[in-house]
Amino acid sequence: MLEVKNLKKRFRLDNKTIKENKKKPKASLDVREDGHWFNAVQDVSFQCDSGEVLGLLGPNGAGKTTSLRMLSTALQPTQGQIVINGDDVVAEPLAMRKRIGFLSGTTSLYHRLTVRENVQYFGRLHGMDEAALEKETQAVFDLLDIHSFADKKADSLSTGMKQRANIARTVIHKPEVIVLDEPTTGLDVISAKTIMDFIDSYRGGKVPIIFSTHHLHEVEKLCDRVVLINDGITQFSGTLDEFKAQSPDGNLYDVFVSLVGDKEVA
């Protein structure tokens, strides 16, 4: 189980930005800018039980990626708590990192290695023995339909193949929580469907999955729970049915727009 409680993250603005902001009308500034600070995440809370898929929504710049990077231990929260199966991620980030699988927008592969070599390299970094590594490699390659290009070098792969390989390296060590930042963005229909099927395969199991997306049809198809962030604040956290109930006809697009106002919808 994953619990996120009152998560906050602020960044100090550089001197150039501070000087420029002083010249601008106050009404034109981002509401999260406060003197010398930018409050990227102001108050984010949610939970995801084992075997649940949680969709993280929000307009561009809402704080989704910053929140996910804190979940992965890539960023230290300014305030708040992240708990995985009763253990505090913020208090022990290095130890907890081994129990998390995180796919970021910048996750990459070693281009001169094959897909199999890449995935197994990261498995070994997590301390997997060879027998367990080989078994898990076969299982993950089955789920992500990787066998046909498993022995191709990473620099020869299509975008969709690279993303599937990136997800394989993210989960090879059998993490307790999986965090995926926009895993289907920019992919063709077949690759996107393969990744959606992969996410769906975890439903009802032992591992919670959190993924951010701008594609509301993915939320409707995959998610048990929905969290919507706007201006770094949780505007909604609940089940998919509860999210749909925010609109008279259950239209996800209408619910999204009603919760974020006139913000840009990607």
PDB file of N, CA, C and O in Angstrom, residues 168-239:
ATOM      1  N   ALA A 168      10.493  -2.369 -18.902  1.00  0.00           N
ATOM      2  CA  ALA A 168      11.061  -3.648 -18.450  1.00  0.00           C
ATOM      3  C   ALA A 168      12.191  -3.418 -17.456  1.00  0.00           C
ATOM      4  O   ALA A 168      12.267  -4.096 -16.415  1.00  0.00           O
ATOM      5  N   ARG A 169      13.074  -2.475 -17.723  1.00  0.00           N
ATOM      6  CA  ARG A 169      14.172  -2.206 -16.788  1.00  0.00           C
ATOM      7  C   ARG A 169      13.655  -1.573 -15.505  1.00  0.00           C
ATOM      8  O   ARG A 169      14.259  -1.694 -14.443  1.00  0.00           O
ATOM      9  N   THR A 170      12.500  -0.901 -15.581  1.00  0.00           N
ATOM     10  CA  THR A 170      11.895  -0.280 -14.401  1.00  0.00           C
ATOM     11  C   THR A 170      11.344  -1.308 -13.424  1.00  0.00           C
ATOM     12  O   THR A 170      11.375  -1.101 -12.213  1.00  0.00           O
ATOM     13  N   VAL A 171      10.840  -2.439 -13.951  1.00  0.00           N
ATOM     14  CA  VAL A 171      10.136  -3.410 -13.094  1.00  0.00           C
ATOM     15  C   VAL A 171      10.882  -4.728 -12.935  1.00  0.00           C
ATOM     16  O   VAL A 171      10.386  -5.635 -12.253  1.00  0.00           O
ATOM     17  N   ILE A 172      12.072  -4.853 -13.515  1.00  0.00           N
ATOM     18  CA  ILE A 172      12.778  -6.144 -13.516  1.00  0.00           C
ATOM     19  C   ILE A 172      13.048  -6.646 -12.104  1.00  0.00           C
ATOM     20  O   ILE A 172      13.063  -7.861 -11.851  1.00  0.00           O
ATOM     21  N   HIS A 173      13.234  -5.759 -11.136  1.00  0.00           N
ATOM     22  CA  HIS A 173      13.574  -6.159  -9.770  1.00  0.00           C
ATOM     23  C   HIS A 173      12.343  -6.431  -8.903  1.00  0.00           C
ATOM     24  O   HIS A 173      12.457  -6.568  -7.683  1.00  0.00           O
ATOM     25  N   LYS A 174      11.157  -6.474  -9.535  1.00  0.00           N
ATOM     26  CA  LYS A 174       9.894  -6.769  -8.848  1.00  0.00           C
ATOM     27  C   LYS A 174       9.653  -5.789  -7.699  1.00  0.00           C
ATOM     28  O   LYS A 174       9.567  -6.174  -6.525  1.00  0.00           O
ATOM     29  N   PRO A 175       9.503  -4.509  -8.035  1.00  0.00           N
ATOM     30  CA  PRO A 175       9.301  -3.500  -6.988  1.00  0.00           C
ATOM     31  C   PRO A 175       7.962  -3.650  -6.284  1.00  0.00           C
ATOM     32  O   PRO A 175       7.029  -4.262  -6.811  1.00  0.00           O
ATOM     33  N   GLU A 176       7.875  -3.058  -5.103  1.00  0.00           N
ATOM     34  CA  GLU A 176       6.635  -3.087  -4.314  1.00  0.00           C
ATOM     35  C   GLU A 176       5.638  -2.029  -4.773  1.00  0.00           C
ATOM     36  O   GLU A 176       4.444  -2.135  -4.495  1.00  0.00           O
ATOM     37  N   VAL A 177       6.137  -0.990  -5.447  1.00  0.00           N
ATOM     38  CA  VAL A 177       5.299   0.067  -6.007  1.00  0.00           C
ATOM     39  C   VAL A 177       5.877   0.425  -7.371  1.00  0.00           C
ATOM     40  O   VAL A 177       7.101   0.526  -7.532  1.00  0.00           O
ATOM     41  N   ILE A 178       5.000   0.619  -8.364  1.00  0.00           N
ATOM     42  CA  ILE A 178       5.431   1.017  -9.702  1.00  0.00           C
ATOM     43  C   ILE A 178       4.884   2.406  -9.992  1.00  0.00           C
ATOM     44  O   ILE A 178       3.685   2.671  -9.822  1.00  0.00           O
ATOM     45  N   VAL A 179       5.772   3.314 -10.437  1.00  0.00           N
ATOM     46  CA  VAL A 179       5.420   4.698 -10.722  1.00  0.00           C
ATOM     47  C   VAL A 179       5.829   5.011 -12.162  1.00  0.00           C
ATOM     48  O   VAL A 179       7.015   4.941 -12.498  1.00  0.00           O
ATOM     49  N   LEU A 180       4.867   5.369 -12.999  1.00  0.00           N
ATOM     50  CA  LEU A 180       5.117   5.606 -14.421  1.00  0.00           C
ATOM     51  C   LEU A 180       4.657   7.017 -14.786  1.00  0.00           C
ATOM     52  O   LEU A 180       3.492   7.365 -14.616  1.00  0.00           O
ATOM     53  N   ASP A 181       5.576   7.819 -15.292  1.00  0.00           N
ATOM     54  CA  ASP A 181       5.261   9.200 -15.674  1.00  0.00           C
ATOM     55  C   ASP A 181       4.953   9.251 -17.170  1.00  0.00           C
ATOM     56  O   ASP A 181       5.841   9.140 -18.007  1.00  0.00           O
ATOM     57  N   GLU A 182       3.678   9.395 -17.505  1.00  0.00           N
ATOM     58  CA  GLU A 182       3.191   9.474 -18.884  1.00  0.00           C
ATOM     59  C   GLU A 182       3.787   8.372 -19.765  1.00  0.00           C
ATOM     60  O   GLU A 182       4.470   8.647 -20.753  1.00  0.00           O
ATOM     61  N   PRO A 183       3.544   7.116 -19.444  1.00  0.00           N
ATOM     62  CA  PRO A 183       4.207   6.012 -20.139  1.00  0.00           C
ATOM     63  C   PRO A 183       3.816   5.828 -21.599  1.00  0.00           C
ATOM     64  O   PRO A 183       4.571   5.214 -22.357  1.00  0.00           O
ATOM     65  N   THR A 184       2.661   6.355 -22.036  1.00  0.00           N
ATOM     66  CA  THR A 184       2.224   6.134 -23.420  1.00  0.00           C
ATOM     67  C   THR A 184       2.347   7.368 -24.302  1.00  0.00           C
ATOM     68  O   THR A 184       1.966   7.330 -25.473  1.00  0.00           O
ATOM     69  N   THR A 185       2.876   8.460 -23.767  1.00  0.00           N
ATOM     70  CA  THR A 185       2.966   9.701 -24.542  1.00  0.00           C
ATOM     71  C   THR A 185       3.850   9.515 -25.773  1.00  0.00           C
ATOM     72  O   THR A 185       4.973   9.017 -25.685  1.00  0.00           O
ATOM     73  N   GLY A 186       3.324   9.897 -26.931  1.00  0.00           N
ATOM     74  CA  GLY A 186       4.099   9.841 -28.167  1.00  0.00           C
ATOM     75  C   GLY A 186       4.200   8.484 -28.820  1.00  0.00           C
ATOM     76  O   GLY A 186       4.939   8.321 -29.787  1.00  0.00           O
ATOM     77  N   LEU A 187       3.459   7.497 -28.321  1.00  0.00           N
ATOM     78  CA  LEU A 187       3.561   6.140 -28.854  1.00  0.00           C
ATOM     79  C   LEU A 187       2.473   5.862 -29.883  1.00  0.00           C
ATOM     80  O   LEU A 187       1.393   6.453 -29.857  1.00  0.00           O
ATOM     81  N   ASP A 188       2.757   4.912 -30.786  1.00  0.00           N
ATOM     82  CA  ASP A 188       1.746   4.465 -31.724  1.00  0.00           C
ATOM     83  C   ASP A 188       0.696   3.630 -30.984  1.00  0.00           C
ATOM     84  O   ASP A 188       0.882   3.243 -29.826  1.00  0.00           O
ATOM     85  N   VAL A 189      -0.389   3.348 -31.649  1.00  0.00           N
ATOM     86  CA  VAL A 189      -1.527   2.681 -31.020  1.00  0.00           C
ATOM     87  C   VAL A 189      -1.144   1.307 -30.470  1.00  0.00           C
ATOM     88  O   VAL A 189      -1.523   0.937 -29.349  1.00  0.00           O
ATOM     89  N   ILE A 190      -0.383   0.526 -31.246  1.00  0.00           N
ATOM     90  CA  ILE A 190      -0.034  -0.827 -30.820  1.00  0.00           C
ATOM     91  C   ILE A 190       0.862  -0.803 -29.589  1.00  0.00           C
ATOM     92  O   ILE A 190       0.642  -1.545 -28.616  1.00  0.00           O
ATOM     93  N   SER A 191       1.882   0.061 -29.589  1.00  0.00           N
ATOM     94  CA  SER A 191       2.783   0.151 -28.438  1.00  0.00           C
ATOM     95  C   SER A 191       2.035   0.642 -27.202  1.00  0.00           C
ATOM     96  O   SER A 191       2.240   0.141 -26.090  1.00  0.00           O
ATOM     97  N   ALA A 192       1.157   1.633 -27.390  1.00  0.00           N
ATOM     98  CA  ALA A 192       0.384   2.151 -26.263  1.00  0.00           C
ATOM     99  C   ALA A 192      -0.516   1.060 -25.682  1.00  0.00           C
ATOM    100  O   ALA A 192      -0.632   0.926 -24.459  1.00  0.00           O
ATOM    101  N   LYS A 193      -1.140   0.272 -26.559  1.00  0.00           N
ATOM    102  CA  LYS A 193      -2.007  -0.799 -26.077  1.00  0.00           C
ATOM    103  C   LYS A 193      -1.214  -1.852 -25.308  1.00  0.00           C
ATOM    104  O   LYS A 193      -1.675  -2.374 -24.283  1.00  0.00           O
ATOM    105  N   THR A 194      -0.012  -2.171 -25.788  1.00  0.00           N
ATOM    106  CA  THR A 194       0.829  -3.144 -25.087  1.00  0.00           C
ATOM    107  C   THR A 194       1.141  -2.677 -23.675  1.00  0.00           C
ATOM    108  O   THR A 194       1.078  -3.458 -22.709  1.00  0.00           O
ATOM    109  N   ILE A 195       1.440  -1.387 -23.530  1.00  0.00           N
ATOM    110  CA  ILE A 195       1.753  -0.840 -22.207  1.00  0.00           C
ATOM    111  C   ILE A 195       0.502  -0.785 -21.335  1.00  0.00           C
ATOM    112  O   ILE A 195       0.551  -1.091 -20.133  1.00  0.00           O
ATOM    113  N   MET A 196      -0.627  -0.446 -21.919  1.00  0.00           N
ATOM    114  CA  MET A 196      -1.878  -0.443 -21.153  1.00  0.00           C
ATOM    115  C   MET A 196      -2.234  -1.855 -20.674  1.00  0.00           C
ATOM    116  O   MET A 196      -2.665  -2.042 -19.538  1.00  0.00           O
ATOM    117  N   ASP A 197      -2.023  -2.835 -21.539  1.00  0.00           N
ATOM    118  CA  ASP A 197      -2.273  -4.229 -21.132  1.00  0.00           C
ATOM    119  C   ASP A 197      -1.327  -4.642 -20.007  1.00  0.00           C
ATOM    120  O   ASP A 197      -1.713  -5.384 -19.091  1.00  0.00           O
ATOM    121  N   PHE A 198      -0.092  -4.169 -20.078  1.00  0.00           N
ATOM    122  CA  PHE A 198       0.894  -4.450 -19.034  1.00  0.00           C
ATOM    123  C   PHE A 198       0.428  -3.878 -17.695  1.00  0.00           C
ATOM    124  O   PHE A 198       0.448  -4.566 -16.664  1.00  0.00           O
ATOM    125  N   ILE A 199      -0.020  -2.627 -17.692  1.00  0.00           N
ATOM    126  CA  ILE A 199      -0.523  -2.012 -16.466  1.00  0.00           C
ATOM    127  C   ILE A 199      -1.722  -2.784 -15.941  1.00  0.00           C
ATOM    128  O   ILE A 199      -1.830  -3.082 -14.747  1.00  0.00           O
ATOM    129  N   ASP A 200      -2.626  -3.154 -16.837  1.00  0.00           N
ATOM    130  CA  ASP A 200      -3.837  -3.867 -16.451  1.00  0.00           C
ATOM    131  C   ASP A 200      -3.533  -5.221 -15.817  1.00  0.00           C
ATOM    132  O   ASP A 200      -4.283  -5.708 -14.968  1.00  0.00           O
ATOM    133  N   SER A 201      -2.405  -5.824 -16.213  1.00  0.00           N
ATOM    134  CA  SER A 201      -2.050  -7.157 -15.696  1.00  0.00           C
ATOM    135  C   SER A 201      -1.751  -7.136 -14.200  1.00  0.00           C
ATOM    136  O   SER A 201      -1.777  -8.180 -13.542  1.00  0.00           O
ATOM    137  N   TYR A 202      -1.467  -5.956 -13.637  1.00  0.00           N
ATOM    138  CA  TYR A 202      -1.160  -5.843 -12.206  1.00  0.00           C
ATOM    139  C   TYR A 202      -2.406  -5.665 -11.346  1.00  0.00           C
ATOM    140  O   TYR A 202      -2.328  -5.772 -10.124  1.00  0.00           O
ATOM    141  N   ARG A 203      -3.544  -5.380 -11.965  1.00  0.00           N
ATOM    142  CA  ARG A 203      -4.759  -5.148 -11.187  1.00  0.00           C
ATOM    143  C   ARG A 203      -5.161  -6.410 -10.434  1.00  0.00           C
ATOM    144  O   ARG A 203      -5.135  -7.517 -10.969  1.00  0.00           O
ATOM    145  N   GLY A 204      -5.484  -6.226  -9.165  1.00  0.00           N
ATOM    146  CA  GLY A 204      -5.878  -7.350  -8.335  1.00  0.00           C
ATOM    147  C   GLY A 204      -4.718  -8.124  -7.749  1.00  0.00           C
ATOM    148  O   GLY A 204      -4.916  -9.106  -7.029  1.00  0.00           O
ATOM    149  N   GLY A 205      -3.487  -7.669  -8.005  1.00  0.00           N
ATOM    150  CA  GLY A 205      -2.303  -8.355  -7.470  1.00  0.00           C
ATOM    151  C   GLY A 205      -1.822  -7.722  -6.174  1.00  0.00           C
ATOM    152  O   GLY A 205      -2.615  -7.226  -5.370  1.00  0.00           O
ATOM    153  N   LYS A 206      -0.508  -7.722  -5.993  1.00  0.00           N
ATOM    154  CA  LYS A 206       0.071  -7.219  -4.754  1.00  0.00           C
ATOM    155  C   LYS A 206       0.713  -5.839  -4.900  1.00  0.00           C
ATOM    156  O   LYS A 206       1.088  -5.224  -3.896  1.00  0.00           O
ATOM    157  N   VAL A 207       0.850  -5.368  -6.144  1.00  0.00           N
ATOM    158  CA  VAL A 207       1.618  -4.148  -6.394  1.00  0.00           C
ATOM    159  C   VAL A 207       0.703  -3.000  -6.831  1.00  0.00           C
ATOM    160  O   VAL A 207      -0.044  -3.142  -7.805  1.00  0.00           O
ATOM    161  N   PRO A 208       0.729  -1.863  -6.133  1.00  0.00           N
ATOM    162  CA  PRO A 208       0.005  -0.689  -6.616  1.00  0.00           C
ATOM    163  C   PRO A 208       0.763  -0.016  -7.758  1.00  0.00           C
ATOM    164  O   PRO A 208       2.002   0.026  -7.744  1.00  0.00           O
ATOM    165  N   ILE A 209       0.029   0.485  -8.734  1.00  0.00           N
ATOM    166  CA  ILE A 209       0.635   1.212  -9.852  1.00  0.00           C
ATOM    167  C   ILE A 209       0.058   2.614  -9.906  1.00  0.00           C
ATOM    168  O   ILE A 209      -1.160   2.794  -9.872  1.00  0.00           O
ATOM    169  N   ILE A 210       0.949   3.597 -10.017  1.00  0.00           N
ATOM    170  CA  ILE A 210       0.551   4.983 -10.190  1.00  0.00           C
ATOM    171  C   ILE A 210       1.084   5.441 -11.534  1.00  0.00           C
ATOM    172  O   ILE A 210       2.282   5.285 -11.812  1.00  0.00           O
ATOM    173  N   PHE A 211       0.237   5.980 -12.387  1.00  0.00           N
ATOM    174  CA  PHE A 211       0.748   6.526 -13.649  1.00  0.00           C
ATOM    175  C   PHE A 211       0.058   7.845 -13.966  1.00  0.00           C
ATOM    176  O   PHE A 211      -1.128   8.020 -13.721  1.00  0.00           O
ATOM    177  N   SER A 212       0.840   8.786 -14.486  1.00  0.00           N
ATOM    178  CA  SER A 212       0.284  10.066 -14.909  1.00  0.00           C
ATOM    179  C   SER A 212      -0.031  10.000 -16.391  1.00  0.00           C
ATOM    180  O   SER A 212       0.632   9.293 -17.158  1.00  0.00           O
ATOM    181  N   THR A 213      -1.054  10.734 -16.792  1.00  0.00           N
ATOM    182  CA  THR A 213      -1.472  10.709 -18.189  1.00  0.00           C
ATOM    183  C   THR A 213      -2.313  11.932 -18.504  1.00  0.00           C
ATOM    184  O   THR A 213      -2.900  12.546 -17.611  1.00  0.00           O
ATOM    185  N   HIS A 214      -2.349  12.280 -19.795  1.00  0.00           N
ATOM    186  CA  HIS A 214      -3.282  13.279 -20.292  1.00  0.00           C
ATOM    187  C   HIS A 214      -4.405  12.620 -21.087  1.00  0.00           C
ATOM    188  O   HIS A 214      -5.269  13.311 -21.627  1.00  0.00           O
ATOM    189  N   HIS A 215      -4.377  11.296 -21.169  1.00  0.00           N
ATOM    190  CA  HIS A 215      -5.346  10.569 -21.985  1.00  0.00           C
ATOM    191  C   HIS A 215      -6.448  10.006 -21.083  1.00  0.00           C
ATOM    192  O   HIS A 215      -6.251   9.003 -20.388  1.00  0.00           O
ATOM    193  N   LEU A 216      -7.609  10.639 -21.114  1.00  0.00           N
ATOM    194  CA  LEU A 216      -8.679  10.253 -20.205  1.00  0.00           C
ATOM    195  C   LEU A 216      -9.251   8.877 -20.521  1.00  0.00           C
ATOM    196  O   LEU A 216      -9.779   8.206 -19.624  1.00  0.00           O
ATOM    197  N   HIS A 217      -9.129   8.414 -21.768  1.00  0.00           N
ATOM    198  CA  HIS A 217      -9.617   7.066 -22.078  1.00  0.00           C
ATOM    199  C   HIS A 217      -8.776   6.003 -21.372  1.00  0.00           C
ATOM    200  O   HIS A 217      -9.278   4.935 -21.031  1.00  0.00           O
ATOM    201  N   GLU A 218      -7.494   6.305 -21.103  1.00  0.00           N
ATOM    202  CA  GLU A 218      -6.651   5.368 -20.362  1.00  0.00           C
ATOM    203  C   GLU A 218      -7.121   5.265 -18.912  1.00  0.00           C
ATOM    204  O   GLU A 218      -7.135   4.177 -18.331  1.00  0.00           O
ATOM    205  N   VAL A 219      -7.504   6.400 -18.364  1.00  0.00           N
ATOM    206  CA  VAL A 219      -8.018   6.416 -16.991  1.00  0.00           C
ATOM    207  C   VAL A 219      -9.299   5.589 -16.902  1.00  0.00           C
ATOM    208  O   VAL A 219      -9.475   4.757 -15.997  1.00  0.00           O
ATOM    209  N   GLU A 220     -10.196   5.806 -17.843  1.00  0.00           N
ATOM    210  CA  GLU A 220     -11.472   5.097 -17.820  1.00  0.00           C
ATOM    211  C   GLU A 220     -11.287   3.596 -17.983  1.00  0.00           C
ATOM    212  O   GLU A 220     -11.998   2.798 -17.370  1.00  0.00           O
ATOM    213  N   LYS A 221     -10.308   3.186 -18.785  1.00  0.00           N
ATOM    214  CA  LYS A 221     -10.096   1.772 -19.053  1.00  0.00           C
ATOM    215  C   LYS A 221      -9.342   1.065 -17.926  1.00  0.00           C
ATOM    216  O   LYS A 221      -9.626  -0.089 -17.604  1.00  0.00           O
ATOM    217  N   LEU A 222      -8.388   1.752 -17.296  1.00  0.00           N
ATOM    218  CA  LEU A 222      -7.432   1.079 -16.416  1.00  0.00           C
ATOM    219  C   LEU A 222      -7.599   1.349 -14.922  1.00  0.00           C
ATOM    220  O   LEU A 222      -7.233   0.501 -14.103  1.00  0.00           O
ATOM    221  N   CYS A 223      -8.122   2.517 -14.565  1.00  0.00           N
ATOM    222  CA  CYS A 223      -7.917   2.984 -13.198  1.00  0.00           C
ATOM    223  C   CYS A 223      -9.009   2.561 -12.212  1.00  0.00           C
ATOM    224  O   CYS A 223     -10.195   2.569 -12.519  1.00  0.00           O
ATOM    225  N   ASP A 224      -8.554   2.218 -11.022  1.00  0.00           N
ATOM    226  CA  ASP A 224      -9.436   2.008  -9.881  1.00  0.00           C
ATOM    227  C   ASP A 224      -9.631   3.309  -9.114  1.00  0.00           C
ATOM    228  O   ASP A 224     -10.702   3.569  -8.569  1.00  0.00           O
ATOM    229  N   ARG A 225      -8.550   4.108  -9.077  1.00  0.00           N
ATOM    230  CA  ARG A 225      -8.584   5.367  -8.337  1.00  0.00           C
ATOM    231  C   ARG A 225      -8.077   6.488  -9.238  1.00  0.00           C
ATOM    232  O   ARG A 225      -7.287   6.266 -10.164  1.00  0.00           O
ATOM    233  N   VAL A 226      -8.496   7.715  -8.939  1.00  0.00           N
ATOM    234  CA  VAL A 226      -8.098   8.896  -9.701  1.00  0.00           C
ATOM    235  C   VAL A 226      -7.672   9.992  -8.728  1.00  0.00           C
ATOM    236  O   VAL A 226      -8.325  10.203  -7.701  1.00  0.00           O
ATOM    237  N   VAL A 227      -6.574  10.658  -9.065  1.00  0.00           N
ATOM    238  CA  VAL A 227      -6.140  11.849  -8.325  1.00  0.00           C
ATOM    239  C   VAL A 227      -5.939  12.962  -9.345  1.00  0.00           C
ATOM    240  O   VAL A 227      -5.295  12.751 -10.374  1.00  0.00           O
ATOM    241  N   LEU A 228      -6.503  14.116  -9.072  1.00  0.00           N
ATOM    242  CA  LEU A 228      -6.317  15.270  -9.947  1.00  0.00           C
ATOM    243  C   LEU A 228      -5.622  16.375  -9.164  1.00  0.00           C
ATOM    244  O   LEU A 228      -6.075  16.765  -8.087  1.00  0.00           O
ATOM    245  N   ILE A 229      -4.507  16.854  -9.726  1.00  0.00           N
ATOM    246  CA  ILE A 229      -3.722  17.921  -9.107  1.00  0.00           C
ATOM    247  C   ILE A 229      -3.849  19.178  -9.956  1.00  0.00           C
ATOM    248  O   ILE A 229      -3.785  19.133 -11.184  1.00  0.00           O
ATOM    249  N   ASN A 230      -4.015  20.304  -9.296  1.00  0.00           N
ATOM    250  CA  ASN A 230      -4.025  21.597  -9.984  1.00  0.00           C
ATOM    251  C   ASN A 230      -3.311  22.613  -9.109  1.00  0.00           C
ATOM    252  O   ASN A 230      -3.576  22.689  -7.903  1.00  0.00           O
ATOM    253  N   ASP A 231      -2.381  23.350  -9.702  1.00  0.00           N
ATOM    254  CA  ASP A 231      -1.580  24.323  -8.944  1.00  0.00           C
ATOM    255  C   ASP A 231      -0.900  23.682  -7.737  1.00  0.00           C
ATOM    256  O   ASP A 231      -0.776  24.304  -6.672  1.00  0.00           O
ATOM    257  N   GLY A 232      -0.503  22.424  -7.885  1.00  0.00           N
ATOM    258  CA  GLY A 232       0.224  21.749  -6.819  1.00  0.00           C
ATOM    259  C   GLY A 232      -0.626  21.304  -5.647  1.00  0.00           C
ATOM    260  O   GLY A 232      -0.091  20.968  -4.591  1.00  0.00           O
ATOM    261  N   ILE A 233      -1.946  21.290  -5.826  1.00  0.00           N
ATOM    262  CA  ILE A 233      -2.864  20.915  -4.750  1.00  0.00           C
ATOM    263  C   ILE A 233      -3.794  19.811  -5.239  1.00  0.00           C
ATOM    264  O   ILE A 233      -4.285  19.846  -6.372  1.00  0.00           O
ATOM    265  N   THR A 234      -4.036  18.817  -4.406  1.00  0.00           N
ATOM    266  CA  THR A 234      -4.985  17.764  -4.745  1.00  0.00           C
ATOM    267  C   THR A 234      -6.395  18.333  -4.784  1.00  0.00           C
ATOM    268  O   THR A 234      -6.930  18.771  -3.768  1.00  0.00           O
ATOM    269  N   GLN A 235      -6.983  18.326  -5.986  1.00  0.00           N
ATOM    270  CA  GLN A 235      -8.360  18.804  -6.158  1.00  0.00           C
ATOM    271  C   GLN A 235      -9.368  17.667  -6.052  1.00  0.00           C
ATOM    272  O   GLN A 235     -10.541  17.896  -5.746  1.00  0.00           O
ATOM    273  N   PHE A 236      -8.906  16.448  -6.330  1.00  0.00           N
ATOM    274  CA  PHE A 236      -9.776  15.281  -6.202  1.00  0.00           C
ATOM    275  C   PHE A 236      -8.926  14.064  -5.916  1.00  0.00           C
ATOM    276  O   PHE A 236      -7.859  13.876  -6.493  1.00  0.00           O
ATOM    277  N   SER A 237      -9.416  13.201  -5.028  1.00  0.00           N
ATOM    278  CA  SER A 237      -8.795  11.906  -4.765  1.00  0.00           C
ATOM    279  C   SER A 237      -9.896  10.938  -4.369  1.00  0.00           C
ATOM    280  O   SER A 237     -10.597  11.150  -3.382  1.00  0.00           O
ATOM    281  N   GLY A 238     -10.066   9.901  -5.179  1.00  0.00           N
ATOM    282  CA  GLY A 238     -11.115   8.937  -4.881  1.00  0.00           C
ATOM    283  C   GLY A 238     -11.183   7.864  -5.946  1.00  0.00           C
ATOM    284  O   GLY A 238     -10.282   7.724  -6.776  1.00  0.00           O
ATOM    285  N   THR A 239     -12.236   7.099  -5.948  1.00  0.00           N
ATOM    286  CA  THR A 239     -12.400   6.024  -6.919  1.00  0.00           C
ATOM    287  C   THR A 239     -12.790   6.599  -8.275  1.00  0.00           C
ATOM    288  O   THR A 239     -13.249   7.750  -8.383  1.00  0.00           O
TER     289      THR A 239
END
